[in-house]
Amino acid sequence: MKNYDAVIIGFGKAGKTLAADMAARKMKVALIEKSAQMYGGTCINVGCIPSKSLVTSAQEAQIIKAADWEQKQTFYQKAVAEKKRVTAMLRQKNYDKLHAAGVDIYNGTAAFADDTTVTVTAGDGSEVLTAPQIFINTGASSFFPPIKGIELPRIYDSASLMDLDKLPRTLVIIGGGYIGLEFASIYAGFGSKVVILQDTQEFLPREDEDIAAEILKVMQNKGIEFHFGVKVEEFLHQKEQVVVRYIENNEEKTLPTEAVLIAAGRRPNIQGLDLEKAHINTTPHGAVAVNERLQTSNPRVWAMGDVNGGPQFTYVSLDDYRIVRSQLFGDGSYTLARRRNVPYSVFITPAYSRVGLNEKEARAQGLNIKIAKLPVSAFPKAHVYKDTRGLLKVIADADSGQLLGAMLFCAESFEMINLLKLAMDTGTDCQTLRDAIYTHPTMSEAFNDIFALL
């Protein structure tokens, strides 16, 4: 048995940041990671970084003639190679940083033996680690629904699809949520024929109808085909293809394709942790249950990042670390209750970003609101980018003038949204945003115009 001040299970954003912090405080820290290919966590290896690398490459690929398939294939293969180079470099940097800090890194599968003890198994061997504080940061992984034939070749999740060394001529995506849309945009950009099968009739039900309609129009104009209210029944193998058998409008249909992406959501990684041996409860959705301080039902154990059922973003995982840091080394005042205004971006082209309430949420709360909307074509920088697609929409409190929410569907929205999140956090009103001096030409100067409409 090896004794530590802290044991961290999982090399994700929260886990690695906490490990480095503790090591800097001269604490003896062990970090357990199941796979050496996941140093740094989901974002670096199979999530944000590799997918956004392909987003950039797909935008560049669109200048290639549509008819020149071999050239597109070569470009795609170079893009995948570049994606692998970037992730390998960042993975190594993450390992080197913690190793140099004195963190003991274990490769293996972790399982609780009791409240303060974790067993690490690798191959035929195992080691037992004990600590008064244990932190779970095991992330989440793709959910594969129980569809017959889903285990067949040529059926992928988002991580395995990005490792394909050959661009599929056709790609069927099961699920029309944010992950499905990002990959639809990427592969349509490279030149694949993309079809999305969605089980619900409503497109992007979390968003306002005008925003969802604008996104759908842009995606369809890229040649992406959508089918709503679809029930996928079975996958069948046929030579070098997969045949998707599904029901649409009470009619059975089949669709052959070279590749299928399952984009049906992600589930917390709790399998094999033996949480019950440490008296750790889970939620009905299979996440580790935590309180506002991110403690589990075992007060010696915390859960951070995707595994605790919160928003599945790497920057939220980082904020989870801040909550834990406040509890361990601060005054304990920063908790989940103080977290506000979490923004998100969907990296389709152009990108869609949002923070705060949308119109239907504000009206459901009975708030007295003002709304402003402008097409992206109204802004000079959009014409410089030669991309005037999209729509900007902001929601303000009619009485106080405070910004309640923003939806930005335009180039550079993923940068612009951070300014509005900061404005909401600091109580900056819409008049101040309207009258601010922004550099020119930039997309941010659109705020002069749209806030003038409130």
GROMACS .gro file of C-alpha atoms in nm:
model
  454
    1MET     CA    1   0.000   0.000   0.000
    2LYS     CA    2   0.127   0.346  -0.098
    3ASN     CA    3   0.020   0.648   0.103
    4TYR     CA    4  -0.057   0.986  -0.055
    5ASP     CA    5  -0.200   1.319   0.050
    6ALA     CA    6  -0.439   1.298  -0.247
    7VAL     CA    7  -0.535   1.048  -0.516
    8ILE     CA    8  -0.688   1.183  -0.836
    9ILE     CA    9  -0.865   0.944  -1.075
   10GLY     CA   10  -0.856   1.082  -1.428
   11PHE     CA   11  -0.621   1.311  -1.622
   12GLY     CA   12  -0.887   1.562  -1.729
   13LYS     CA   13  -0.881   1.941  -1.699
   14ALA     CA   14  -0.988   1.957  -1.335
   15GLY     CA   15  -0.777   1.660  -1.229
   16LYS     CA   16  -0.452   1.771  -1.388
   17THR     CA   17  -0.494   2.132  -1.268
   18LEU     CA   18  -0.562   2.018  -0.913
   19ALA     CA   19  -0.267   1.777  -0.925
   20ALA     CA   20  -0.029   2.055  -1.031
   21ASP     CA   21  -0.168   2.289  -0.764
   22MET     CA   22  -0.129   2.032  -0.488
   23ALA     CA   23   0.222   1.938  -0.600
   24ALA     CA   24   0.318   2.305  -0.588
   25ARG     CA   25   0.198   2.302  -0.226
   26LYS     CA   26   0.443   2.017  -0.153
   27MET     CA   27   0.167   1.759  -0.126
   28LYS     CA   28   0.226   1.398  -0.230
   29VAL     CA   29  -0.013   1.335  -0.519
   30ALA     CA   30  -0.102   1.031  -0.728
   31LEU     CA   31  -0.287   1.067  -1.058
   32ILE     CA   32  -0.440   0.760  -1.222
   33GLU     CA   33  -0.515   0.747  -1.594
   34LYS     CA   34  -0.659   0.442  -1.767
   35SER     CA   35  -0.496   0.511  -2.103
   36ALA     CA   36  -0.167   0.676  -2.193
   37GLN     CA   37  -0.353   0.809  -2.498
   38MET     CA   38  -0.573   1.021  -2.271
   39TYR     CA   39  -0.314   1.229  -2.087
   40GLY     CA   40  -0.471   1.574  -2.065
   41GLY     CA   41  -0.828   1.446  -2.085
   42THR     CA   42  -1.109   1.437  -2.340
   43CYS     CA   43  -1.065   1.791  -2.472
   44ILE     CA   44  -0.706   1.750  -2.584
   45ASN     CA   45  -0.728   1.395  -2.717
   46VAL     CA   46  -1.075   1.317  -2.852
   47GLY     CA   47  -1.282   1.632  -2.807
   48CYS     CA   48  -1.232   2.006  -2.849
   49ILE     CA   49  -0.879   2.027  -2.985
   50PRO     CA   50  -0.884   1.751  -3.250
   51SER     CA   51  -1.234   1.839  -3.369
   52LYS     CA   52  -1.151   2.209  -3.399
   53SER     CA   53  -0.833   2.119  -3.585
   54LEU     CA   54  -1.055   1.940  -3.836
   55VAL     CA   55  -1.300   2.233  -3.840
   56THR     CA   56  -1.017   2.461  -3.954
   57SER     CA   57  -0.897   2.212  -4.214
   58ALA     CA   58  -1.250   2.156  -4.345
   59GLN     CA   59  -1.290   2.531  -4.400
   60GLU     CA   60  -0.968   2.529  -4.602
   61ALA     CA   61  -1.083   2.222  -4.795
   62GLN     CA   62  -1.381   2.401  -4.942
   63ILE     CA   63  -1.159   2.584  -5.193
   64ILE     CA   64  -1.084   2.250  -5.363
   65LYS     CA   65  -1.298   2.163  -5.665
   66ALA     CA   66  -1.595   1.953  -5.566
   67ALA     CA   67  -1.530   1.712  -5.853
   68ASP     CA   68  -1.171   1.639  -5.754
   69TRP     CA   69  -1.231   1.360  -5.503
   70GLU     CA   70  -0.871   1.237  -5.493
   71GLN     CA   71  -0.746   1.581  -5.401
   72LYS     CA   72  -1.007   1.606  -5.128
   73GLN     CA   73  -0.902   1.265  -5.003
   74THR     CA   74  -0.538   1.370  -4.987
   75PHE     CA   75  -0.628   1.694  -4.810
   76TYR     CA   76  -0.837   1.505  -4.556
   77GLN     CA   77  -0.557   1.260  -4.482
   78LYS     CA   78  -0.317   1.549  -4.422
   79ALA     CA   79  -0.575   1.708  -4.191
   80VAL     CA   80  -0.606   1.390  -3.985
   81ALA     CA   81  -0.228   1.362  -3.965
   82GLU     CA   82  -0.206   1.723  -3.844
   83LYS     CA   83  -0.480   1.656  -3.590
   84LYS     CA   84  -0.284   1.358  -3.456
   85ARG     CA   85   0.037   1.563  -3.441
   86VAL     CA   86  -0.129   1.838  -3.239
   87THR     CA   87  -0.295   1.601  -2.993
   88ALA     CA   88   0.024   1.397  -2.945
   89MET     CA   89   0.223   1.713  -2.875
   90LEU     CA   90  -0.030   1.842  -2.620
   91ARG     CA   91  -0.061   1.498  -2.460
   92GLN     CA   92   0.315   1.481  -2.407
   93LYS     CA   93   0.326   1.837  -2.271
   94ASN     CA   94   0.059   1.750  -2.016
   95TYR     CA   95   0.245   1.443  -1.901
   96ASP     CA   96   0.579   1.622  -1.883
   97LYS     CA   97   0.433   1.909  -1.680
   98LEU     CA   98   0.292   1.685  -1.407
   99HIS     CA   99   0.590   1.451  -1.408
  100ALA     CA  100   0.825   1.747  -1.360
  101ALA     CA  101   0.605   1.875  -1.078
  102GLY     CA  102   0.656   1.548  -0.889
  103VAL     CA  103   0.311   1.396  -0.941
  104ASP     CA  104   0.316   1.014  -0.948
  105ILE     CA  105   0.128   0.905  -1.263
  106TYR     CA  106  -0.020   0.556  -1.274
  107ASN     CA  107  -0.149   0.389  -1.590
  108GLY     CA  108  -0.429   0.151  -1.509
  109THR     CA  109  -0.792   0.104  -1.413
  110ALA     CA  110  -0.895   0.250  -1.078
  111ALA     CA  111  -1.151   0.100  -0.842
  112PHE     CA  112  -1.241   0.191  -0.486
  113ALA     CA  113  -1.160  -0.068  -0.219
  114ASP     CA  114  -1.304   0.142   0.065
  115ASP     CA  115  -1.360   0.506   0.164
  116THR     CA  116  -0.993   0.602   0.138
  117THR     CA  117  -0.837   0.329  -0.074
  118VAL     CA  118  -0.810   0.282  -0.449
  119THR     CA  119  -0.676  -0.020  -0.636
  120VAL     CA  120  -0.500   0.041  -0.968
  121THR     CA  121  -0.496  -0.255  -1.204
  122ALA     CA  122  -0.276  -0.274  -1.513
  123GLY     CA  123  -0.236  -0.603  -1.698
  124ASP     CA  124  -0.184  -0.879  -1.444
  125GLY     CA  125  -0.056  -0.647  -1.172
  126SER     CA  126  -0.215  -0.408  -0.926
  127GLU     CA  127  -0.119  -0.148  -0.670
  128VAL     CA  128  -0.307  -0.015  -0.372
  129LEU     CA  129  -0.312   0.360  -0.304
  130THR     CA  130  -0.458   0.530  -0.001
  131ALA     CA  131  -0.523   0.897   0.075
  132PRO     CA  132  -0.742   1.107   0.304
  133GLN     CA  133  -0.872   1.290  -0.006
  134ILE     CA  134  -0.974   1.131  -0.336
  135PHE     CA  135  -1.096   1.310  -0.648
  136ILE     CA  136  -1.290   1.155  -0.937
  137ASN     CA  137  -1.232   1.317  -1.278
  138THR     CA  138  -1.307   1.031  -1.516
  139GLY     CA  139  -1.510   1.229  -1.771
  140ALA     CA  140  -1.776   1.092  -2.001
  141SER     CA  141  -1.790   0.883  -2.316
  142SER     CA  142  -2.021   0.838  -2.613
  143PHE     CA  143  -2.354   0.668  -2.553
  144PHE     CA  144  -2.444   0.390  -2.796
  145PRO     CA  145  -2.820   0.327  -2.795
  146PRO     CA  146  -2.941  -0.034  -2.809
  147ILE     CA  147  -2.987  -0.058  -3.186
  148LYS     CA  148  -2.944  -0.395  -3.355
  149GLY     CA  149  -2.615  -0.418  -3.544
  150ILE     CA  150  -2.458  -0.114  -3.377
  151GLU     CA  151  -2.141  -0.314  -3.314
  152LEU     CA  152  -2.076  -0.356  -3.689
  153PRO     CA  153  -1.768  -0.212  -3.863
  154ARG     CA  154  -1.797   0.139  -4.010
  155ILE     CA  155  -2.004   0.258  -3.715
  156TYR     CA  156  -1.817   0.519  -3.510
  157ASP     CA  157  -1.841   0.761  -3.224
  158SER     CA  158  -1.694   1.111  -3.252
  159ALA     CA  159  -1.349   0.999  -3.132
  160SER     CA  160  -1.306   0.702  -3.364
  161LEU     CA  161  -1.450   0.888  -3.665
  162MET     CA  162  -1.174   1.148  -3.637
  163ASP     CA  163  -0.912   0.875  -3.672
  164LEU     CA  164  -1.044   0.752  -4.008
  165ASP     CA  165  -0.761   0.760  -4.259
  166LYS     CA  166  -1.003   0.769  -4.553
  167LEU     CA  167  -1.269   1.032  -4.613
  168PRO     CA  168  -1.610   0.863  -4.647
  169ARG     CA  169  -1.805   0.964  -4.955
  170THR     CA  170  -2.123   0.931  -4.750
  171LEU     CA  171  -2.178   0.979  -4.377
  172VAL     CA  172  -2.499   0.916  -4.186
  173ILE     CA  173  -2.520   1.082  -3.845
  174ILE     CA  174  -2.758   0.945  -3.584
  175GLY     CA  175  -2.854   1.249  -3.377
  176GLY     CA  176  -2.904   1.614  -3.466
  177GLY     CA  177  -2.767   1.771  -3.149
  178TYR     CA  178  -2.463   1.992  -3.116
  179ILE     CA  179  -2.204   1.715  -3.162
  180GLY     CA  180  -2.386   1.579  -3.464
  181LEU     CA  181  -2.405   1.924  -3.621
  182GLU     CA  182  -2.036   1.995  -3.568
  183PHE     CA  183  -1.935   1.674  -3.741
  184ALA     CA  184  -2.190   1.726  -4.016
  185SER     CA  185  -2.035   2.066  -4.084
  186ILE     CA  186  -1.680   1.925  -4.076
  187TYR     CA  187  -1.738   1.633  -4.312
  188ALA     CA  188  -1.960   1.829  -4.548
  189GLY     CA  189  -1.674   2.078  -4.566
  190PHE     CA  190  -1.431   1.804  -4.664
  191GLY     CA  191  -1.672   1.686  -4.932
  192SER     CA  192  -1.871   1.399  -4.782
  193LYS     CA  193  -2.241   1.368  -4.849
  194VAL     CA  194  -2.393   1.398  -4.500
  195VAL     CA  195  -2.737   1.284  -4.385
  196ILE     CA  196  -2.866   1.344  -4.032
  197LEU     CA  197  -3.134   1.119  -3.884
  198GLN     CA  198  -3.301   1.268  -3.576
  199ASP     CA  199  -3.559   1.101  -3.357
  200THR     CA  200  -3.746   1.421  -3.263
  201GLN     CA  201  -3.953   1.639  -3.492
  202GLU     CA  202  -3.811   1.965  -3.356
  203PHE     CA  203  -3.468   2.086  -3.460
  204LEU     CA  204  -3.251   2.218  -3.172
  205PRO     CA  205  -3.540   2.232  -2.923
  206ARG     CA  206  -3.330   2.421  -2.663
  207GLU     CA  207  -3.295   2.717  -2.898
  208ASP     CA  208  -3.541   2.985  -3.011
  209GLU     CA  209  -3.725   2.898  -3.330
  210ASP     CA  210  -3.577   3.187  -3.530
  211ILE     CA  211  -3.221   3.091  -3.435
  212ALA     CA  212  -3.283   2.720  -3.502
  213ALA     CA  213  -3.439   2.800  -3.840
  214GLU     CA  214  -3.138   3.010  -3.941
  215ILE     CA  215  -2.894   2.735  -3.842
  216LEU     CA  216  -3.099   2.474  -4.027
  217LYS     CA  217  -3.108   2.688  -4.341
  218VAL     CA  218  -2.731   2.733  -4.341
  219MET     CA  219  -2.669   2.361  -4.282
  220GLN     CA  220  -2.907   2.262  -4.560
  221ASN     CA  221  -2.742   2.508  -4.798
  222LYS     CA  222  -2.418   2.315  -4.742
  223GLY     CA  223  -2.592   2.009  -4.883
  224ILE     CA  224  -2.655   1.842  -4.547
  225GLU     CA  225  -2.977   1.642  -4.553
  226PHE     CA  226  -3.205   1.622  -4.247
  227HIS     CA  227  -3.473   1.368  -4.159
  228PHE     CA  228  -3.684   1.433  -3.847
  229GLY     CA  229  -3.903   1.201  -3.644
  230VAL     CA  230  -3.693   0.901  -3.744
  231LYS     CA  231  -3.665   0.576  -3.552
  232VAL     CA  232  -3.351   0.379  -3.642
  233GLU     CA  233  -3.431   0.008  -3.632
  234GLU     CA  234  -3.117  -0.172  -3.743
  235PHE     CA  235  -2.774  -0.154  -3.903
  236LEU     CA  236  -2.689  -0.412  -4.169
  237HIS     CA  237  -2.353  -0.499  -4.324
  238GLN     CA  238  -2.340  -0.486  -4.705
  239LYS     CA  239  -2.001  -0.527  -4.875
  240GLU     CA  240  -1.809  -0.204  -4.811
  241GLN     CA  241  -2.109  -0.023  -4.664
  242VAL     CA  242  -2.349  -0.009  -4.372
  243VAL     CA  243  -2.720  -0.005  -4.448
  244VAL     CA  244  -2.932   0.193  -4.203
  245ARG     CA  245  -3.286   0.062  -4.169
  246TYR     CA  246  -3.524   0.318  -4.019
  247ILE     CA  247  -3.888   0.423  -3.989
  248GLU     CA  248  -3.994   0.766  -4.115
  249ASN     CA  249  -4.357   0.877  -4.141
  250ASN     CA  250  -4.467   0.519  -4.065
  251GLU     CA  251  -4.272   0.396  -4.367
  252GLU     CA  252  -3.973   0.162  -4.350
  253LYS     CA  253  -3.671   0.292  -4.540
  254THR     CA  254  -3.308   0.192  -4.595
  255LEU     CA  255  -3.004   0.409  -4.648
  256PRO     CA  256  -2.664   0.270  -4.753
  257THR     CA  257  -2.356   0.464  -4.641
  258GLU     CA  258  -1.980   0.428  -4.608
  259ALA     CA  259  -1.980   0.544  -4.245
  260VAL     CA  260  -2.218   0.604  -3.955
  261LEU     CA  261  -2.157   0.844  -3.667
  262ILE     CA  262  -2.346   0.778  -3.345
  263ALA     CA  263  -2.405   1.120  -3.189
  264ALA     CA  264  -2.665   1.026  -2.930
  265GLY     CA  265  -2.507   1.202  -2.633
  266ARG     CA  266  -2.245   1.121  -2.371
  267ARG     CA  267  -2.265   0.939  -2.038
  268PRO     CA  268  -2.047   0.978  -1.725
  269ASN     CA  269  -1.767   0.724  -1.690
  270ILE     CA  270  -1.845   0.545  -1.363
  271GLN     CA  271  -1.823   0.184  -1.480
  272GLY     CA  272  -1.573  -0.025  -1.284
  273LEU     CA  273  -1.507   0.238  -1.016
  274ASP     CA  274  -1.689   0.030  -0.752
  275LEU     CA  275  -1.836   0.347  -0.607
  276GLU     CA  276  -2.054   0.154  -0.363
  277LYS     CA  277  -1.744   0.032  -0.176
  278ALA     CA  278  -1.668   0.396  -0.092
  279HIS     CA  279  -2.035   0.475  -0.012
  280ILE     CA  280  -2.064   0.711  -0.310
  281ASN     CA  281  -2.412   0.774  -0.448
  282THR     CA  282  -2.506   0.833  -0.812
  283THR     CA  283  -2.784   1.032  -0.976
  284PRO     CA  284  -3.074   0.880  -1.176
  285HIS     CA  285  -2.880   0.978  -1.491
  286GLY     CA  286  -2.573   0.779  -1.390
  287ALA     CA  287  -2.352   1.066  -1.275
  288VAL     CA  288  -2.168   1.087  -0.945
  289ALA     CA  289  -2.395   1.281  -0.710
  290VAL     CA  290  -2.232   1.591  -0.558
  291ASN     CA  291  -2.329   1.882  -0.336
  292GLU     CA  292  -2.259   2.250  -0.407
  293ARG     CA  293  -1.898   2.199  -0.293
  294LEU     CA  294  -1.860   1.902  -0.532
  295GLN     CA  295  -1.833   1.658  -0.244
  296THR     CA  296  -1.991   1.319  -0.292
  297SER     CA  297  -2.195   1.133  -0.030
  298ASN     CA  298  -1.854   1.028   0.101
  299PRO     CA  299  -1.711   1.356   0.238
  300ARG     CA  300  -1.357   1.235   0.166
  301VAL     CA  301  -1.430   1.212  -0.207
  302TRP     CA  302  -1.500   1.487  -0.463
  303ALA     CA  303  -1.617   1.454  -0.825
  304MET     CA  304  -1.517   1.707  -1.092
  305GLY     CA  305  -1.589   1.753  -1.462
  306ASP     CA  306  -1.826   1.557  -1.683
  307VAL     CA  307  -1.858   1.269  -1.438
  308ASN     CA  308  -2.060   1.478  -1.190
  309GLY     CA  309  -2.340   1.547  -1.438
  310GLY     CA  310  -2.274   1.917  -1.494
  311PRO     CA  311  -2.232   2.088  -1.832
  312GLN     CA  312  -1.984   1.885  -2.036
  313PHE     CA  313  -1.729   2.152  -2.122
  314THR     CA  314  -1.359   2.159  -2.040
  315TYR     CA  315  -1.391   2.514  -1.907
  316VAL     CA  316  -1.659   2.395  -1.664
  317SER     CA  317  -1.422   2.122  -1.550
  318LEU     CA  318  -1.163   2.394  -1.488
  319ASP     CA  319  -1.422   2.587  -1.286
  320ASP     CA  320  -1.492   2.271  -1.087
  321TYR     CA  321  -1.126   2.279  -0.990
  322ARG     CA  322  -1.175   2.637  -0.867
  323ILE     CA  323  -1.464   2.523  -0.646
  324VAL     CA  324  -1.253   2.245  -0.496
  325ARG     CA  325  -0.958   2.482  -0.452
  326SER     CA  326  -1.185   2.722  -0.264
  327GLN     CA  327  -1.294   2.442  -0.032
  328LEU     CA  328  -0.946   2.301   0.032
  329PHE     CA  329  -0.721   2.606   0.027
  330GLY     CA  330  -0.951   2.909   0.032
  331ASP     CA  331  -1.243   3.040   0.236
  332GLY     CA  332  -1.489   2.793   0.085
  333SER     CA  333  -1.708   3.069  -0.055
  334TYR     CA  334  -1.697   2.963  -0.420
  335THR     CA  335  -1.953   2.690  -0.484
  336LEU     CA  336  -2.181   2.571  -0.763
  337ALA     CA  337  -2.440   2.819  -0.639
  338ARG     CA  338  -2.207   3.107  -0.734
  339ARG     CA  339  -2.139   2.983  -1.087
  340ARG     CA  340  -2.322   3.199  -1.338
  341ASN     CA  341  -2.370   3.251  -1.709
  342VAL     CA  342  -2.194   2.952  -1.862
  343PRO     CA  343  -2.150   3.020  -2.235
  344TYR     CA  344  -2.120   2.758  -2.506
  345SER     CA  345  -2.023   2.747  -2.871
  346VAL     CA  346  -2.111   2.502  -3.145
  347PHE     CA  347  -1.828   2.498  -3.398
  348ILE     CA  348  -2.031   2.466  -3.713
  349THR     CA  349  -1.941   2.713  -3.990
  350PRO     CA  350  -2.026   2.987  -3.908
  351ALA     CA  351  -2.015   2.915  -3.535
  352TYR     CA  352  -2.313   2.945  -3.303
  353SER     CA  353  -2.253   3.075  -2.949
  354ARG     CA  354  -2.489   3.147  -2.665
  355VAL     CA  355  -2.495   3.268  -2.306
  356GLY     CA  356  -2.782   3.323  -2.064
  357LEU     CA  357  -3.155   3.310  -2.133
  358ASN     CA  358  -3.310   3.291  -2.476
  359GLU     CA  359  -3.646   3.445  -2.561
  360LYS     CA  360  -3.866   3.147  -2.482
  361GLU     CA  361  -3.693   3.088  -2.147
  362ALA     CA  362  -3.728   3.455  -2.049
  363ARG     CA  363  -4.096   3.460  -2.143
  364ALA     CA  364  -4.156   3.135  -1.954
  365GLN     CA  365  -4.020   3.309  -1.644
  366GLY     CA  366  -4.260   3.600  -1.698
  367LEU     CA  367  -3.979   3.853  -1.736
  368ASN     CA  368  -4.035   4.196  -1.889
  369ILE     CA  369  -3.790   4.184  -2.179
  370LYS     CA  370  -3.666   4.370  -2.482
  371ILE     CA  371  -3.533   4.186  -2.785
  372ALA     CA  372  -3.300   4.298  -3.061
  373LYS     CA  373  -3.205   4.105  -3.375
  374LEU     CA  374  -2.983   4.183  -3.672
  375PRO     CA  375  -2.872   3.978  -3.973
  376VAL     CA  376  -2.497   3.926  -3.996
  377SER     CA  377  -2.500   4.088  -4.340
  378ALA     CA  378  -2.541   4.424  -4.161
  379PHE     CA  379  -2.183   4.418  -4.032
  380PRO     CA  380  -1.877   4.526  -4.235
  381LYS     CA  381  -1.640   4.260  -4.102
  382ALA     CA  382  -1.875   3.985  -4.220
  383HIS     CA  383  -1.826   4.114  -4.575
  384VAL     CA  384  -1.450   4.117  -4.522
  385TYR     CA  385  -1.474   3.751  -4.418
  386LYS     CA  386  -1.697   3.688  -4.721
  387ASP     CA  387  -1.940   3.514  -4.486
  388THR     CA  388  -2.260   3.709  -4.425
  389ARG     CA  389  -2.461   3.410  -4.308
  390GLY     CA  390  -2.627   3.413  -3.969
  391LEU     CA  391  -2.820   3.610  -3.713
  392LEU     CA  392  -2.748   3.795  -3.387
  393LYS     CA  393  -3.009   3.815  -3.112
  394VAL     CA  394  -2.991   3.965  -2.763
  395ILE     CA  395  -3.237   3.966  -2.472
  396ALA     CA  396  -3.241   4.245  -2.212
  397ASP     CA  397  -3.440   4.322  -1.900
  398ALA     CA  398  -3.673   4.606  -2.002
  399ASP     CA  399  -3.670   4.761  -1.655
  400SER     CA  400  -3.303   4.748  -1.557
  401GLY     CA  401  -3.133   4.745  -1.897
  402GLN     CA  402  -2.926   4.442  -1.793
  403LEU     CA  403  -2.835   4.182  -2.052
  404LEU     CA  404  -3.016   3.853  -1.991
  405GLY     CA  405  -2.888   3.649  -2.281
  406ALA     CA  406  -2.732   3.649  -2.625
  407MET     CA  407  -2.736   3.418  -2.928
  408LEU     CA  408  -2.469   3.483  -3.188
  409PHE     CA  409  -2.470   3.283  -3.511
  410CYS     CA  410  -2.180   3.430  -3.703
  411ALA     CA  411  -1.808   3.411  -3.773
  412GLU     CA  412  -1.602   3.469  -3.457
  413SER     CA  413  -1.902   3.422  -3.230
  414PHE     CA  414  -1.694   3.197  -3.004
  415GLU     CA  415  -1.474   3.499  -2.921
  416MET     CA  416  -1.754   3.756  -2.904
  417ILE     CA  417  -1.962   3.557  -2.655
  418ASN     CA  418  -1.692   3.581  -2.389
  419LEU     CA  419  -1.723   3.959  -2.378
  420LEU     CA  420  -2.098   3.934  -2.324
  421LYS     CA  421  -2.053   3.669  -2.053
  422LEU     CA  422  -1.816   3.906  -1.873
  423ALA     CA  423  -2.065   4.190  -1.911
  424MET     CA  424  -2.338   3.978  -1.753
  425ASP     CA  425  -2.113   3.868  -1.467
  426THR     CA  426  -2.009   4.224  -1.387
  427GLY     CA  427  -2.351   4.383  -1.426
  428THR     CA  428  -2.250   4.590  -1.728
  429ASP     CA  429  -2.570   4.721  -1.883
  430CYS     CA  430  -2.673   4.721  -2.247
  431GLN     CA  431  -2.623   5.096  -2.281
  432THR     CA  432  -2.257   5.057  -2.189
  433LEU     CA  433  -2.219   4.777  -2.443
  434ARG     CA  434  -2.390   4.999  -2.701
  435ASP     CA  435  -2.159   5.295  -2.641
  436ALA     CA  436  -1.831   5.105  -2.600
  437ILE     CA  437  -1.544   5.171  -2.842
  438TYR     CA  438  -1.457   4.857  -3.039
  439THR     CA  439  -1.173   4.821  -3.287
  440HIS     CA  440  -1.261   4.827  -3.656
  441PRO     CA  441  -1.318   4.621  -3.858
  442THR     CA  442  -1.417   4.350  -3.611
  443MET     CA  443  -1.721   4.138  -3.549
  444SER     CA  444  -1.744   4.276  -3.193
  445GLU     CA  445  -1.836   4.621  -3.321
  446ALA     CA  446  -2.171   4.467  -3.411
  447PHE     CA  447  -2.255   4.531  -3.046
  448ASN     CA  448  -2.273   4.905  -3.120
  449ASP     CA  449  -2.556   4.839  -3.363
  450ILE     CA  450  -2.754   4.562  -3.202
  451PHE     CA  451  -2.764   4.716  -2.854
  452ALA     CA  452  -2.876   5.044  -3.010
  453LEU     CA  453  -3.201   4.867  -3.099
  454LEU     CA  454  -3.297   4.801  -2.737
   0.00000   0.00000   0.00000
